[in-house]
Amino acid sequence: MGKLAFHLLCGILIFWAVSVVKAEDAYRYFTWTATYGMASPLGAPQQVILINGQFPGPRLDLVTNENVVLNLINKLDEPLLLTWNGIKQRKNSWQDGVLGTNCPVPPNANYTYKFQAKDQIGSYTYFPSTQLHRAAGGFGVLNVYARSVIPVPYAKPDGDFSLLIGDWYQTSHKALRQILDSGKSLPFPDGLLINGQKQSTFSGDQGKTYMFRISNVGLKTTINIRIQGHKMKLVEVEGSHVIQNLYDSFDVHVGQSLSILVTLDQSPKDYYIVASTRFTMTVLTTTSVLHYTNSQTPVSGPVPAGPADQFPWSLMQARTIRWNLTSNAARPNPQGSFHYGKITPSRTILLANSAPLISGKQRYAVNGISYINPDTPLKLADHFNIPGVFTLDSIRPAPTASSPHLATAVLPSSLHEFLEIVFQNSEDTVQSWHLDGYDFWVVGFGSGTWTQDSRKGYNLVDALTRHTTQVYPKSWTAIFVSLDNQGMWNLRSAMWDRQYLGQQVYLRVYNPTASLANEYDIPTNALLCGKAAGRHP
């Protein structure tokens, strides 16, 4: 009987272990409907894009590794896509939601996104990637919280607020698009918004600590954020836990997200939360209110001013953001367990942005190539081996002396390459670059023109990982990226007018041997358009 009981117990344990291994992570189901509606973000009524009747759209809160099944119903009069800014879409660029990977959802049609917040934690956003829809709304908060079994390097805050900050135009998105299509640059924005409003209130109890998740969802302007009389403790940037420095104010460039902790340790009253533009001749400012629940005193005094210094101040601040090498992220292993600085890059790609006139019209370019979207998504053309959509010699991995021209720019790369990418900015304006499908290590900032000697100043120990980095005027920024995520990935300017007029490329991360270990199959519900129309997924 003893042996029988022992074998029975072993069988139960084996069955339990197999069941745990095979168990899937939780599924979350959503139905979102995109419509036009009226709102008055800057005080005057204008048409905006609503998601489920909301502007900004619904807050999407997930836990690490949860699966999302989201049915998007498009009730606009134009095709629409949503992209999930910062979600890596592991082995799943099919769900990235940009025109290089997906056919847009036609009016009065729907598409169901299926993706997983795999091995991620942090503050992210979603927004429309088509046309200039982002200028009309359709954006929202996407937060990924840690599993309860994975500790984070700070005590659980007493509350959690999300702030979507950004520049805003009173002009409609269609009129703004006509300006760009006519070959002109966008005018200066009309104002700033916090969560789609000129003013809002965030309430908390005296003595308690609150998390503020801040994202720049604007079109083109860096924004400085500050809270009157309070220090801001930076704890997370785009999925990375950082050394917890205190700041009086912080620059958030277009497309970037971060999380700060604020302790309500001042006398009970109301305080300004201030957002203002940076590096602009005219400074736009908007305010919200931090309200102590025991306050009887409204906000008062002058609105706290932003930094007086410009690019040098911002650059010095950027260099203070360091990876917390001993902290967990979404996984239990410390962030610093991958020693990126000890890996020799397989090659260097040097990308130079520019603002040329092509056929008399304003365009934006990368290495002289101003990107144009083909009628067939690159990912579908690659999958179905459709010729004539893109070529792998369409853009050089370094600037050339050739005249700027229009093309569909695709950079070839191999799965598991380790790249050094240098963004060279010879213009007088700050740039903001984003890579879908990945985080990357921002190993260096420098002025002037990058050279091989610039590597001597790289941070090879605790550089931050993130998905969007700034490049200061007449300067360069260098990143390392480990290409462990097969697919077709958009590398773009996060400044949407520049992206729209060509400042983007696609990175084709490829392995000739098809394997589900590297990439999932094409979804059975994939929309097919262009030269892929009529083919079977």
PDB file of N, CA, C and O in Angstrom, residues 376-403:
ATOM      1  N   THR A 376       0.399  47.914 -50.300  1.00  0.00           N
ATOM      2  CA  THR A 376       0.444  46.596 -49.659  1.00  0.00           C
ATOM      3  C   THR A 376       1.369  46.663 -48.451  1.00  0.00           C
ATOM      4  O   THR A 376       2.534  47.057 -48.588  1.00  0.00           O
ATOM      5  N   PRO A 377       0.894  46.321 -47.256  1.00  0.00           N
ATOM      6  CA  PRO A 377       1.791  46.330 -46.097  1.00  0.00           C
ATOM      7  C   PRO A 377       3.031  45.466 -46.339  1.00  0.00           C
ATOM      8  O   PRO A 377       2.950  44.379 -46.917  1.00  0.00           O
ATOM      9  N   LEU A 378       4.166  45.964 -45.889  1.00  0.00           N
ATOM     10  CA  LEU A 378       5.433  45.270 -46.108  1.00  0.00           C
ATOM     11  C   LEU A 378       5.401  43.858 -45.529  1.00  0.00           C
ATOM     12  O   LEU A 378       5.941  42.923 -46.135  1.00  0.00           O
ATOM     13  N   LYS A 379       4.776  43.703 -44.375  1.00  0.00           N
ATOM     14  CA  LYS A 379       4.732  42.396 -43.728  1.00  0.00           C
ATOM     15  C   LYS A 379       3.975  41.387 -44.588  1.00  0.00           C
ATOM     16  O   LYS A 379       4.382  40.225 -44.707  1.00  0.00           O
ATOM     17  N   LEU A 380       2.889  41.806 -45.213  1.00  0.00           N
ATOM     18  CA  LEU A 380       2.131  40.912 -46.090  1.00  0.00           C
ATOM     19  C   LEU A 380       2.914  40.607 -47.359  1.00  0.00           C
ATOM     20  O   LEU A 380       2.924  39.464 -47.837  1.00  0.00           O
ATOM     21  N   ALA A 381       3.585  41.621 -47.915  1.00  0.00           N
ATOM     22  CA  ALA A 381       4.394  41.380 -49.113  1.00  0.00           C
ATOM     23  C   ALA A 381       5.511  40.388 -48.824  1.00  0.00           C
ATOM     24  O   ALA A 381       5.814  39.510 -49.646  1.00  0.00           O
ATOM     25  N   ASP A 382       6.102  40.504 -47.640  1.00  0.00           N
ATOM     26  CA  ASP A 382       7.165  39.577 -47.246  1.00  0.00           C
ATOM     27  C   ASP A 382       6.615  38.166 -47.076  1.00  0.00           C
ATOM     28  O   ASP A 382       7.215  37.186 -47.540  1.00  0.00           O
ATOM     29  N   HIS A 383       5.477  38.067 -46.420  1.00  0.00           N
ATOM     30  CA  HIS A 383       4.895  36.754 -46.136  1.00  0.00           C
ATOM     31  C   HIS A 383       4.477  36.026 -47.419  1.00  0.00           C
ATOM     32  O   HIS A 383       4.718  34.824 -47.565  1.00  0.00           O
ATOM     33  N   PHE A 384       3.856  36.758 -48.331  1.00  0.00           N
ATOM     34  CA  PHE A 384       3.349  36.136 -49.555  1.00  0.00           C
ATOM     35  C   PHE A 384       4.352  36.183 -50.716  1.00  0.00           C
ATOM     36  O   PHE A 384       4.022  35.780 -51.836  1.00  0.00           O
ATOM     37  N   ASN A 385       5.571  36.700 -50.441  1.00  0.00           N
ATOM     38  CA  ASN A 385       6.596  36.830 -51.488  1.00  0.00           C
ATOM     39  C   ASN A 385       6.070  37.610 -52.696  1.00  0.00           C
ATOM     40  O   ASN A 385       6.219  37.197 -53.851  1.00  0.00           O
ATOM     41  N   ILE A 386       5.447  38.739 -52.407  1.00  0.00           N
ATOM     42  CA  ILE A 386       4.892  39.597 -53.462  1.00  0.00           C
ATOM     43  C   ILE A 386       5.976  40.547 -53.951  1.00  0.00           C
ATOM     44  O   ILE A 386       6.498  41.342 -53.162  1.00  0.00           O
ATOM     45  N   PRO A 387       6.350  40.489 -55.211  1.00  0.00           N
ATOM     46  CA  PRO A 387       7.405  41.382 -55.707  1.00  0.00           C
ATOM     47  C   PRO A 387       6.875  42.803 -55.949  1.00  0.00           C
ATOM     48  O   PRO A 387       5.664  43.034 -56.036  1.00  0.00           O
ATOM     49  N   GLY A 388       7.812  43.731 -56.036  1.00  0.00           N
ATOM     50  CA  GLY A 388       7.478  45.088 -56.426  1.00  0.00           C
ATOM     51  C   GLY A 388       6.953  45.974 -55.313  1.00  0.00           C
ATOM     52  O   GLY A 388       6.536  47.109 -55.581  1.00  0.00           O
ATOM     53  N   VAL A 389       6.952  45.491 -54.066  1.00  0.00           N
ATOM     54  CA  VAL A 389       6.465  46.309 -52.955  1.00  0.00           C
ATOM     55  C   VAL A 389       7.628  47.003 -52.250  1.00  0.00           C
ATOM     56  O   VAL A 389       7.563  48.192 -51.937  1.00  0.00           O
ATOM     57  N   PHE A 390       8.712  46.260 -51.989  1.00  0.00           N
ATOM     58  CA  PHE A 390       9.901  46.862 -51.393  1.00  0.00           C
ATOM     59  C   PHE A 390      11.115  46.057 -51.816  1.00  0.00           C
ATOM     60  O   PHE A 390      11.010  44.902 -52.264  1.00  0.00           O
ATOM     61  N   THR A 391      12.271  46.676 -51.689  1.00  0.00           N
ATOM     62  CA  THR A 391      13.540  45.999 -51.933  1.00  0.00           C
ATOM     63  C   THR A 391      14.445  46.228 -50.726  1.00  0.00           C
ATOM     64  O   THR A 391      14.264  47.180 -49.964  1.00  0.00           O
ATOM     65  N   LEU A 392      15.428  45.348 -50.567  1.00  0.00           N
ATOM     66  CA  LEU A 392      16.319  45.423 -49.416  1.00  0.00           C
ATOM     67  C   LEU A 392      17.529  46.316 -49.653  1.00  0.00           C
ATOM     68  O   LEU A 392      18.399  46.407 -48.789  1.00  0.00           O
ATOM     69  N   ASP A 393      17.575  46.957 -50.809  1.00  0.00           N
ATOM     70  CA  ASP A 393      18.655  47.923 -51.069  1.00  0.00           C
ATOM     71  C   ASP A 393      18.087  49.327 -51.243  1.00  0.00           C
ATOM     72  O   ASP A 393      18.691  50.179 -51.873  1.00  0.00           O
ATOM     73  N   SER A 394      16.909  49.563 -50.660  1.00  0.00           N
ATOM     74  CA  SER A 394      16.210  50.832 -50.861  1.00  0.00           C
ATOM     75  C   SER A 394      16.791  51.979 -50.053  1.00  0.00           C
ATOM     76  O   SER A 394      16.528  53.142 -50.332  1.00  0.00           O
ATOM     77  N   ILE A 395      17.575  51.658 -49.020  1.00  0.00           N
ATOM     78  CA  ILE A 395      18.195  52.694 -48.203  1.00  0.00           C
ATOM     79  C   ILE A 395      19.551  52.187 -47.753  1.00  0.00           C
ATOM     80  O   ILE A 395      19.725  51.004 -47.452  1.00  0.00           O
ATOM     81  N   ARG A 396      20.528  53.071 -47.726  1.00  0.00           N
ATOM     82  CA  ARG A 396      21.868  52.710 -47.293  1.00  0.00           C
ATOM     83  C   ARG A 396      21.977  52.810 -45.772  1.00  0.00           C
ATOM     84  O   ARG A 396      21.279  53.618 -45.139  1.00  0.00           O
ATOM     85  N   PRO A 397      22.854  52.017 -45.146  1.00  0.00           N
ATOM     86  CA  PRO A 397      23.003  52.051 -43.686  1.00  0.00           C
ATOM     87  C   PRO A 397      23.840  53.226 -43.180  1.00  0.00           C
ATOM     88  O   PRO A 397      24.226  53.255 -42.012  1.00  0.00           O
ATOM     89  N   ALA A 398      24.108  54.188 -44.047  1.00  0.00           N
ATOM     90  CA  ALA A 398      24.819  55.409 -43.668  1.00  0.00           C
ATOM     91  C   ALA A 398      24.427  56.486 -44.671  1.00  0.00           C
ATOM     92  O   ALA A 398      24.004  56.177 -45.799  1.00  0.00           O
ATOM     93  N   PRO A 399      24.549  57.757 -44.313  1.00  0.00           N
ATOM     94  CA  PRO A 399      24.188  58.831 -45.249  1.00  0.00           C
ATOM     95  C   PRO A 399      25.038  58.781 -46.514  1.00  0.00           C
ATOM     96  O   PRO A 399      26.203  58.371 -46.486  1.00  0.00           O
ATOM     97  N   THR A 400      24.435  59.197 -47.624  1.00  0.00           N
ATOM     98  CA  THR A 400      25.147  59.274 -48.897  1.00  0.00           C
ATOM     99  C   THR A 400      25.012  60.682 -49.454  1.00  0.00           C
ATOM    100  O   THR A 400      24.244  61.502 -48.946  1.00  0.00           O
ATOM    101  N   ALA A 401      25.737  60.932 -50.518  1.00  0.00           N
ATOM    102  CA  ALA A 401      25.704  62.255 -51.141  1.00  0.00           C
ATOM    103  C   ALA A 401      24.632  62.362 -52.212  1.00  0.00           C
ATOM    104  O   ALA A 401      24.512  63.395 -52.871  1.00  0.00           O
ATOM    105  N   SER A 402      23.843  61.316 -52.405  1.00  0.00           N
ATOM    106  CA  SER A 402      22.823  61.332 -53.449  1.00  0.00           C
ATOM    107  C   SER A 402      21.684  62.284 -53.087  1.00  0.00           C
ATOM    108  O   SER A 402      21.460  62.607 -51.915  1.00  0.00           O
ATOM    109  N   SER A 403      20.958  62.740 -54.100  1.00  0.00           N
ATOM    110  CA  SER A 403      19.861  63.677 -53.888  1.00  0.00           C
ATOM    111  C   SER A 403      18.715  62.999 -53.141  1.00  0.00           C
ATOM    112  O   SER A 403      18.411  61.831 -53.392  1.00  0.00           O
TER     113      SER A 403
END
